[in-house]
mmCIF file of C-alpha atoms in Angstrom:
data_model
loop_
_atom_site.group_PDB
_atom_site.id
_atom_site.type_symbol
_atom_site.label_atom_id
_atom_site.label_comp_id
_atom_site.label_asym_id
_atom_site.label_seq_id
_atom_site.Cartn_x
_atom_site.Cartn_y
_atom_site.Cartn_z
ATOM 1 C CA GLN F 1 107.098 147.385 108.375
ATOM 2 C CA VAL F 2 105.017 146.705 111.480
ATOM 3 C CA GLN F 3 102.025 144.438 110.978
ATOM 4 C CA PHE F 4 99.537 142.868 113.335
ATOM 5 C CA ALA F 5 97.576 139.722 112.629
ATOM 6 C CA GLU F 6 94.580 139.223 114.898
ATOM 7 C CA SER F 7 92.816 135.908 115.279
ATOM 8 C CA GLY F 8 90.577 134.004 117.639
ATOM 9 C CA GLY F 9 87.327 135.832 117.104
ATOM 10 C CA GLY F 10 84.111 134.062 116.291
ATOM 11 C CA SER F 11 80.626 133.302 117.508
ATOM 12 C CA VAL F 12 80.075 132.107 121.042
ATOM 13 C CA GLN F 13 77.169 131.794 123.424
ATOM 14 C CA ALA F 14 76.866 134.005 126.462
ATOM 15 C CA GLY F 15 78.858 132.586 129.339
ATOM 16 C CA GLY F 16 81.443 131.091 127.033
ATOM 17 C CA TYR F 17 85.158 131.703 126.510
ATOM 18 C CA LEU F 18 87.312 133.177 123.777
ATOM 19 C CA ARG F 19 90.989 133.916 123.458
ATOM 20 C CA LEU F 20 92.055 136.538 120.974
ATOM 21 C CA SER F 21 95.587 136.686 119.612
ATOM 22 C CA CYS F 22 97.523 139.473 117.959
ATOM 23 C CA GLU F 23 100.824 138.461 116.409
ATOM 24 C CA ALA F 24 103.186 141.321 115.691
ATOM 25 C CA SER F 25 105.760 141.278 112.935
ATOM 26 C CA GLY F 26 108.422 143.825 112.179
ATOM 27 C CA TRP F 27 108.332 145.134 115.759
ATOM 28 C CA ARG F 28 111.698 146.537 116.851
ATOM 29 C CA TYR F 29 110.943 148.918 119.719
ATOM 30 C CA SER F 30 112.544 148.481 123.113
ATOM 31 C CA HIS F 31 109.567 149.656 125.127
ATOM 32 C CA TYR F 32 105.992 150.072 124.205
ATOM 33 C CA CYS F 33 102.359 149.847 125.186
ATOM 34 C CA MET F 34 100.037 147.391 123.471
ATOM 35 C CA ALA F 35 96.292 147.336 123.855
ATOM 36 C CA TRP F 36 93.026 145.790 122.833
ATOM 37 C CA TYR F 37 90.214 148.027 121.684
ATOM 38 C CA ARG F 38 86.742 147.142 120.526
ATOM 39 C CA GLN F 39 84.041 148.783 118.477
ATOM 40 C CA ALA F 40 80.417 147.723 118.456
ATOM 41 C CA PRO F 41 78.066 148.827 115.664
ATOM 42 C CA GLY F 42 77.043 152.431 116.141
ATOM 43 C CA ASN F 43 79.521 152.960 118.975
ATOM 44 C CA GLN F 44 82.893 154.615 119.242
ATOM 45 C CA ARG F 45 86.020 152.533 119.535
ATOM 46 C CA GLU F 46 86.757 151.914 123.199
ATOM 47 C CA ALA F 47 89.723 150.589 125.111
ATOM 48 C CA VAL F 48 89.460 147.158 126.668
ATOM 49 C CA ALA F 49 92.877 146.567 128.221
ATOM 50 C CA ALA F 50 96.536 147.463 127.817
ATOM 51 C CA PHE F 51 99.876 145.865 128.618
ATOM 52 C CA ASP F 52 103.415 147.189 128.428
ATOM 53 C CA ASN F 53 106.783 145.484 128.516
ATOM 54 C CA ASP F 54 107.262 146.664 132.072
ATOM 55 C CA ASN F 55 104.594 143.998 132.710
ATOM 56 C CA ASP F 56 101.913 146.455 133.795
ATOM 57 C CA ALA F 57 98.344 145.652 132.830
ATOM 58 C CA TYR F 58 95.403 148.030 132.788
ATOM 59 C CA TYR F 59 91.720 147.379 132.198
ATOM 60 C CA ALA F 60 88.701 149.431 131.337
ATOM 61 C CA ASP F 61 86.229 149.785 134.169
ATOM 62 C CA GLY F 62 84.190 146.666 134.768
ATOM 63 C CA LEU F 63 86.239 144.307 132.601
ATOM 64 C CA GLN F 64 88.987 143.168 134.952
ATOM 65 C CA GLY F 65 88.053 139.796 136.309
ATOM 66 C CA ARG F 66 86.415 138.661 133.097
ATOM 67 C CA PHE F 67 89.183 139.751 130.706
ATOM 68 C CA THR F 68 92.901 139.063 130.999
ATOM 69 C CA ILE F 69 95.541 140.646 128.797
ATOM 70 C CA SER F 70 98.977 139.104 128.427
ATOM 71 C CA LEU F 71 102.014 139.229 126.182
ATOM 72 C CA ASP F 72 104.203 136.348 125.007
ATOM 73 C CA TYR F 73 107.541 137.998 124.311
ATOM 74 C CA ASP F 74 108.990 134.964 122.562
ATOM 75 C CA LYS F 75 106.084 134.772 120.130
ATOM 76 C CA ASN F 76 105.583 138.545 119.824
ATOM 77 C CA THR F 77 101.930 137.872 120.475
ATOM 78 C CA LEU F 78 99.413 139.812 122.555
ATOM 79 C CA TYR F 79 96.476 137.866 123.979
ATOM 80 C CA LEU F 80 93.089 138.713 125.381
ATOM 81 C CA GLU F 81 91.295 135.991 127.307
ATOM 82 C CA MET F 82 87.589 136.587 127.643
ATOM 83 C CA LEU F 83 85.675 134.649 130.289
ATOM 84 C CA ASN F 84 81.921 134.568 130.808
ATOM 85 C CA VAL F 85 81.388 136.577 127.638
ATOM 86 C CA GLN F 86 78.219 138.626 127.429
ATOM 87 C CA VAL F 87 76.086 139.857 124.558
ATOM 88 C CA SER F 88 77.413 143.354 125.261
ATOM 89 C CA ASP F 89 80.921 142.099 124.380
ATOM 90 C CA THR F 90 79.879 141.757 120.743
ATOM 91 C CA ALA F 91 82.207 143.973 118.705
ATOM 92 C CA VAL F 92 85.162 144.051 116.376
ATOM 93 C CA TYR F 93 88.291 143.733 118.506
ATOM 94 C CA TYR F 94 91.480 145.496 117.456
ATOM 95 C CA CYS F 95 94.994 145.310 118.774
ATOM 96 C CA ALA F 96 96.994 148.504 118.875
ATOM 97 C CA ALA F 97 100.453 149.612 119.900
ATOM 98 C CA VAL F 98 102.462 152.728 120.544
ATOM 99 C CA GLU F 99 106.236 152.784 120.699
ATOM 100 C CA ASP F 100 108.691 154.379 123.119
ATOM 101 C CA THR F 101 106.289 154.695 126.022
ATOM 102 C CA TRP F 102 104.692 152.692 128.775
ATOM 103 C CA CYS F 103 100.975 152.310 129.336
ATOM 104 C CA TYR F 104 99.458 154.711 131.846
ATOM 105 C CA PRO F 105 96.056 154.695 133.567
ATOM 106 C CA GLY F 106 93.632 156.782 131.584
ATOM 107 C CA GLU F 107 96.058 157.374 128.732
ATOM 108 C CA PHE F 108 95.671 153.868 127.315
ATOM 109 C CA GLN F 109 92.026 154.779 126.712
ATOM 110 C CA GLN F 110 92.977 157.484 124.242
ATOM 111 C CA ALA F 111 92.932 155.784 120.861
ATOM 112 C CA ALA F 112 94.756 158.675 119.206
ATOM 113 C CA ARG F 113 97.880 157.800 121.211
ATOM 114 C CA PHE F 114 98.309 154.517 119.375
ATOM 115 C CA THR F 115 100.408 154.421 116.243
ATOM 116 C CA TYR F 116 99.785 150.933 114.938
ATOM 117 C CA TRP F 117 96.524 149.068 114.524
ATOM 118 C CA GLY F 118 95.455 145.646 113.381
ATOM 119 C CA GLN F 119 92.571 144.939 111.019
ATOM 120 C CA GLY F 120 90.288 143.602 113.727
ATOM 121 C CA THR F 121 88.591 140.317 114.533
ATOM 122 C CA GLN F 122 84.842 139.951 114.982
ATOM 123 C CA VAL F 123 83.433 138.641 118.253
ATOM 124 C CA THR F 124 79.733 137.816 118.299
ATOM 125 C CA VAL F 125 78.057 136.684 121.509
ATOM 126 C CA SER F 126 74.558 135.241 121.372
ATOM 127 C CA SER F 127 72.132 134.793 124.233
#
């Protein structure tokens, strides 16, 4: 059974730093796309970034440069580093994955493509 355990969320002041982690267990697929999504109150869930095991990374418009996605294969853990966080980054952050495919520009922003989801971790940024 595939399970994701997200951690690293919390409260931080604008301009600060956070690193989110998503540890996967029970994952047996040979190639895949993993992603971070977020959902702010009253908003739809939106893609933040994606990473596949062909080492390709993709970012939603405007986030590359502040956010960095990476994958530790030995630890089966997906990370999202968030620099210079802003109040608009406040949301619940979810990790997601889809098996037997790579990530593709545009497609990683379609939440329905992802098979597995974590429970989410809250990020709150104050001014």
